[in-house]
């Protein structure tokens, strides 16, 4: 199948209330352009350098999402243009994003990443850390970040039931904090969960943003 067909097939499996983020990491600008020409405008990258290079080269109406782990010292490179930062996993990082947003005179949309997987290597707040950070309240003073919701990654496993449990727990947490802290902030409405192998499971559990790479662009070759 060519990319155009894969994109069309993928879109049929995604309901209108969920948005597709085409994860283009490791793929060349030409592949992104191909998807762009089929109407795709939202792309996700996980490395700052690659994201910036592609942003410079490609059409300006692309919405770029930073989906990977973000170091504080690199926020400044993406602050001028990034549409959504998915992986905010500390208050310190949130404060840095606010500072860079102020410099650029733009409010930067962010998701708080929650650790839901079994693997200890994945980044994110634990549910308890998330509750503590929100309860502390200092985030309310950050004028140049807008909290849009939560993001999580399921365990890398064939056990669908486990991944489903993890997604479900993230949705429950999302509903809890939304009610408690964001009842008057309508922008807090996004739940970013689901990748190529599990996006349908994630959608069934309430995902509003699915981050799909290999099912669209094919397998990644990290040795390129
Ligand atoms: C690479 C990546 C994806 C996409 O993974 P696929 O399995 O190729 O769909 C989604 N989310 C994050 C955070 C990623 O790094």
Short mmCIF file of C-alpha atoms and ligand atoms in Angstrom, two decimals:
data_model
loop_
_atom_site.label_atom_id
_atom_site.label_comp_id
_atom_site.label_asym_id
_atom_site.label_seq_id
_atom_site.Cartn_x
_atom_site.Cartn_y
_atom_site.Cartn_z
CA UNK A 1 0.00 0.00 0.00
CA UNK A 2 1.19 3.49 -0.69
CA UNK A 3 1.07 6.19 1.95
CA UNK A 4 -2.09 7.74 0.55
CA UNK A 5 -3.95 4.45 0.94
CA UNK A 6 -2.55 3.80 4.40
CA UNK A 7 -3.66 7.25 5.52
CA UNK A 8 -7.16 6.76 4.11
CA UNK A 9 -7.45 3.32 5.75
CA UNK A 10 -6.21 4.71 9.05
CA UNK A 11 -8.66 7.60 9.00
CA UNK A 12 -11.55 5.18 8.57
CA UNK A 13 -10.59 3.61 11.88
CA UNK A 14 -10.45 6.94 13.74
CA UNK A 15 -13.75 8.59 14.75
CA UNK A 16 -14.22 12.34 14.16
CA UNK A 17 -13.79 13.27 17.84
CA UNK A 18 -10.26 11.83 17.85
CA UNK A 19 -7.42 13.53 15.98
CA UNK A 20 -4.62 11.74 14.20
CA UNK A 21 -1.09 12.89 14.91
CA UNK A 22 1.12 11.51 12.15
CA UNK A 23 4.35 10.57 13.89
CA UNK A 24 7.03 11.28 11.31
CA UNK A 25 10.19 10.81 13.38
CA UNK A 26 13.10 9.30 11.38
CA UNK A 27 11.13 9.71 8.13
CA UNK A 28 12.29 12.24 5.55
CA UNK A 29 10.57 15.51 4.73
CA UNK A 30 9.45 13.99 1.42
CA UNK A 31 7.26 11.46 3.28
CA UNK A 32 5.74 14.25 5.36
CA UNK A 33 5.00 16.20 2.19
CA UNK A 34 3.30 13.17 0.72
CA UNK A 35 0.96 12.97 3.72
CA UNK A 36 0.56 16.76 3.63
CA UNK A 37 -0.60 16.57 0.03
CA UNK A 38 -3.28 14.10 1.15
CA UNK A 39 -4.54 16.70 3.61
CA UNK A 40 -2.71 15.69 6.82
CA UNK A 41 -1.64 18.78 8.76
CA UNK A 42 -0.74 17.46 12.23
CA UNK A 43 2.66 15.81 12.69
CA UNK A 44 4.55 14.58 15.73
CA UNK A 45 8.29 14.38 16.33
CA UNK A 46 10.22 13.22 19.38
CA UNK A 47 13.58 14.96 18.93
CA UNK A 48 14.03 18.70 19.13
CA UNK A 49 16.72 18.94 16.48
CA UNK A 50 14.78 16.88 13.95
CA UNK A 51 11.58 18.76 14.73
CA UNK A 52 13.24 22.14 14.15
CA UNK A 53 14.90 21.07 10.91
CA UNK A 54 11.62 19.78 9.51
CA UNK A 55 9.67 22.80 10.67
CA UNK A 56 12.06 25.07 8.82
CA UNK A 57 11.89 23.08 5.62
CA UNK A 58 8.19 22.25 5.40
CA UNK A 59 4.95 24.24 4.83
CA UNK A 60 4.12 26.74 7.53
CA UNK A 61 0.55 25.59 8.09
CA UNK A 62 1.74 22.29 9.57
CA UNK A 63 0.84 21.82 13.24
CA UNK A 64 3.93 20.39 14.94
CA UNK A 65 3.57 18.34 18.11
CA UNK A 66 6.53 17.51 20.34
CA UNK A 67 5.72 14.02 21.59
CA UNK A 68 9.03 12.89 23.07
CA UNK A 69 10.90 13.57 26.26
CA UNK A 70 11.84 17.24 26.41
CA UNK A 71 14.84 18.65 28.25
CA UNK A 72 14.45 22.09 29.80
CA UNK A 73 17.47 23.48 27.96
CA UNK A 74 15.91 22.66 24.58
CA UNK A 75 12.52 24.27 25.09
CA UNK A 76 13.75 27.53 23.58
CA UNK A 77 14.21 25.97 20.15
CA UNK A 78 10.62 24.84 19.76
CA UNK A 79 8.85 27.57 21.77
CA UNK A 80 8.32 29.86 18.73
CA UNK A 81 6.20 27.39 16.80
CA UNK A 82 5.26 24.19 18.66
CA UNK A 83 1.50 23.50 18.64
CA UNK A 84 1.41 21.07 21.56
CA UNK A 85 4.02 19.62 23.92
CA UNK A 86 2.84 16.16 24.98
CA UNK A 87 5.51 15.08 27.41
CA UNK A 88 5.57 17.58 30.26
CA UNK A 89 6.69 15.50 33.22
CA UNK A 90 7.78 18.00 35.87
CA UNK A 91 6.77 21.37 37.24
CA UNK A 92 10.27 22.61 36.49
CA UNK A 93 9.79 21.87 32.79
CA UNK A 94 6.40 23.56 32.85
CA UNK A 95 8.00 26.67 34.35
CA UNK A 96 10.67 26.70 31.67
CA UNK A 97 8.03 26.41 28.94
CA UNK A 98 6.20 29.34 30.53
CA UNK A 99 9.38 31.41 30.50
CA UNK A 100 10.04 30.64 26.84
CA UNK A 101 6.39 31.29 25.97
CA UNK A 102 6.70 34.72 27.57
CA UNK A 103 9.81 35.51 25.53
CA UNK A 104 7.98 34.52 22.37
CA UNK A 105 4.75 36.26 23.40
CA UNK A 106 2.72 33.09 22.89
CA UNK A 107 0.83 30.75 25.16
CA UNK A 108 2.19 27.25 24.66
CA UNK A 109 -0.29 24.34 24.87
CA UNK A 110 0.95 21.42 27.00
CA UNK A 111 -0.12 17.98 28.13
CA UNK A 112 1.03 16.47 31.40
CA UNK A 113 2.55 13.05 30.89
CA UNK A 114 1.50 10.35 33.31
CA UNK A 115 3.41 7.14 33.84
CA UNK A 116 0.90 4.33 33.32
CA UNK A 117 3.09 1.58 31.89
CA UNK A 118 4.72 -1.25 33.75
CA UNK A 119 8.19 -0.43 32.36
CA UNK A 120 10.21 1.76 34.67
CA UNK A 121 11.94 3.46 31.75
CA UNK A 122 9.01 5.57 30.61
CA UNK A 123 8.83 9.17 31.69
CA UNK A 124 5.95 10.87 33.39
CA UNK A 125 4.34 11.86 36.67
CA UNK A 126 2.98 9.06 38.78
CA UNK A 127 -0.74 9.66 39.46
CA UNK A 128 0.24 10.72 43.00
CA UNK A 129 2.87 13.17 41.78
CA UNK A 130 0.37 14.62 39.33
CA UNK A 131 -2.20 15.16 42.08
CA UNK A 132 0.45 16.78 44.29
CA UNK A 133 1.62 19.11 41.56
CA UNK A 134 -1.92 20.20 40.74
CA UNK A 135 -2.85 20.59 44.40
CA UNK A 136 0.21 22.78 45.04
CA UNK A 137 -1.41 25.25 42.67
CA UNK A 138 1.68 27.14 41.44
CA UNK A 139 0.83 26.09 37.87
CA UNK A 140 -2.08 28.53 37.99
CA UNK A 141 0.36 31.41 37.92
CA UNK A 142 1.97 30.36 34.66
CA UNK A 143 0.45 32.72 32.11
CA UNK A 144 2.23 31.40 29.06
CA UNK A 145 1.33 27.73 29.27
CA UNK A 146 -2.10 26.29 28.75
CA UNK A 147 -2.75 22.85 30.16
CA UNK A 148 -4.76 20.95 27.59
CA UNK A 149 -4.90 17.50 29.17
CA UNK A 150 -2.95 14.33 29.83
CA UNK A 151 -0.72 11.99 27.85
CA UNK A 152 0.34 8.43 28.50
CA UNK A 153 1.97 5.42 26.93
CA UNK A 154 0.85 1.85 27.49
CA UNK A 155 3.20 -1.00 28.28
CA UNK A 156 4.92 -2.50 25.24
CA UNK A 157 3.26 -5.91 25.41
CA UNK A 158 1.02 -8.28 23.48
CA UNK A 159 -1.26 -8.38 26.54
CA UNK A 160 -4.15 -6.28 25.26
CA UNK A 161 -5.99 -6.54 28.57
CA UNK A 162 -3.10 -4.93 30.40
CA UNK A 163 -2.82 -2.04 27.94
CA UNK A 164 -6.56 -1.55 28.13
CA UNK A 165 -6.39 -1.38 31.94
CA UNK A 166 -3.64 1.21 31.71
CA UNK A 167 -5.57 3.38 29.25
CA UNK A 168 -8.68 3.05 31.37
CA UNK A 169 -6.80 4.16 34.48
CA UNK A 170 -5.48 7.21 32.64
CA UNK A 171 -9.01 8.14 31.54
CA UNK A 172 -10.28 7.82 35.10
CA UNK A 173 -7.43 10.03 36.33
CA UNK A 174 -8.12 12.51 33.53
CA UNK A 175 -11.79 12.79 34.52
CA UNK A 176 -10.83 13.16 38.16
CA UNK A 177 -8.36 16.02 37.71
CA UNK A 178 -10.48 17.70 35.08
CA UNK A 179 -13.39 17.88 37.48
CA UNK A 180 -11.25 18.93 40.41
CA UNK A 181 -8.98 21.52 38.79
CA UNK A 182 -10.19 22.37 35.31
CA UNK A 183 -13.96 22.62 35.60
CA UNK A 184 -13.68 26.27 34.55
CA UNK A 185 -10.97 25.67 31.95
CA UNK A 186 -12.58 24.23 28.85
CA UNK A 187 -9.21 23.87 27.09
CA UNK A 188 -8.36 20.94 29.35
CA UNK A 189 -10.01 18.33 27.16
CA UNK A 190 -7.31 16.26 25.47
CA UNK A 191 -6.25 12.74 26.29
CA UNK A 192 -3.27 11.69 24.18
CA UNK A 193 -2.97 7.92 24.18
CA UNK A 194 -2.65 5.22 21.57
CA UNK A 195 0.03 4.38 18.97
CA UNK A 196 0.10 2.12 15.89
CA UNK A 197 -0.45 -1.10 17.80
CA UNK A 198 -3.02 0.06 20.31
CA UNK A 199 -4.81 3.16 19.05
CA UNK A 200 -8.18 1.46 18.67
CA UNK A 201 -7.99 0.26 22.25
CA UNK A 202 -7.09 3.81 23.29
CA UNK A 203 -9.99 5.32 21.34
CA UNK A 204 -12.39 2.89 22.99
CA UNK A 205 -11.07 4.14 26.36
CA UNK A 206 -11.57 7.81 25.45
CA UNK A 207 -8.46 8.99 23.64
CA UNK A 208 -8.83 12.29 21.77
CA UNK A 209 -5.34 12.29 20.19
CA UNK A 210 -3.70 9.20 18.74
CA UNK A 211 -0.01 9.27 17.85
CA UNK A 212 0.49 6.93 14.93
CA UNK A 213 3.85 6.40 13.23
CA UNK A 214 4.69 3.03 11.74
CA UNK A 215 1.13 2.15 10.71
CA UNK A 216 1.25 5.21 8.47
CA UNK A 217 4.86 5.70 7.38
CA UNK A 218 6.08 2.10 7.68
CA UNK A 219 8.77 0.68 9.94
CA UNK A 220 11.45 3.05 11.18
CA UNK A 221 15.09 2.43 10.38
CA UNK A 222 17.13 3.91 13.19
CA UNK A 223 20.40 3.08 11.42
CA UNK A 224 19.83 5.51 8.59
C1 LIG B 1 7.31 6.90 18.11
C2 LIG B 1 6.22 7.32 19.00
C3 LIG B 1 4.88 7.07 18.67
C4 LIG B 1 4.45 6.32 17.41
O1 LIG B 1 4.81 4.99 17.49
P1 LIG B 1 4.27 3.91 16.42
O2 LIG B 1 4.28 2.63 17.17
O3 LIG B 1 5.24 3.93 15.29
O4 LIG B 1 2.93 4.32 16.00
C5 LIG B 1 3.89 7.53 19.52
N1 LIG B 1 4.20 8.20 20.66
C6 LIG B 1 5.46 8.47 21.02
C7 LIG B 1 5.72 9.21 22.27
C8 LIG B 1 6.51 8.04 20.21
O5 LIG B 1 7.77 8.30 20.58
#
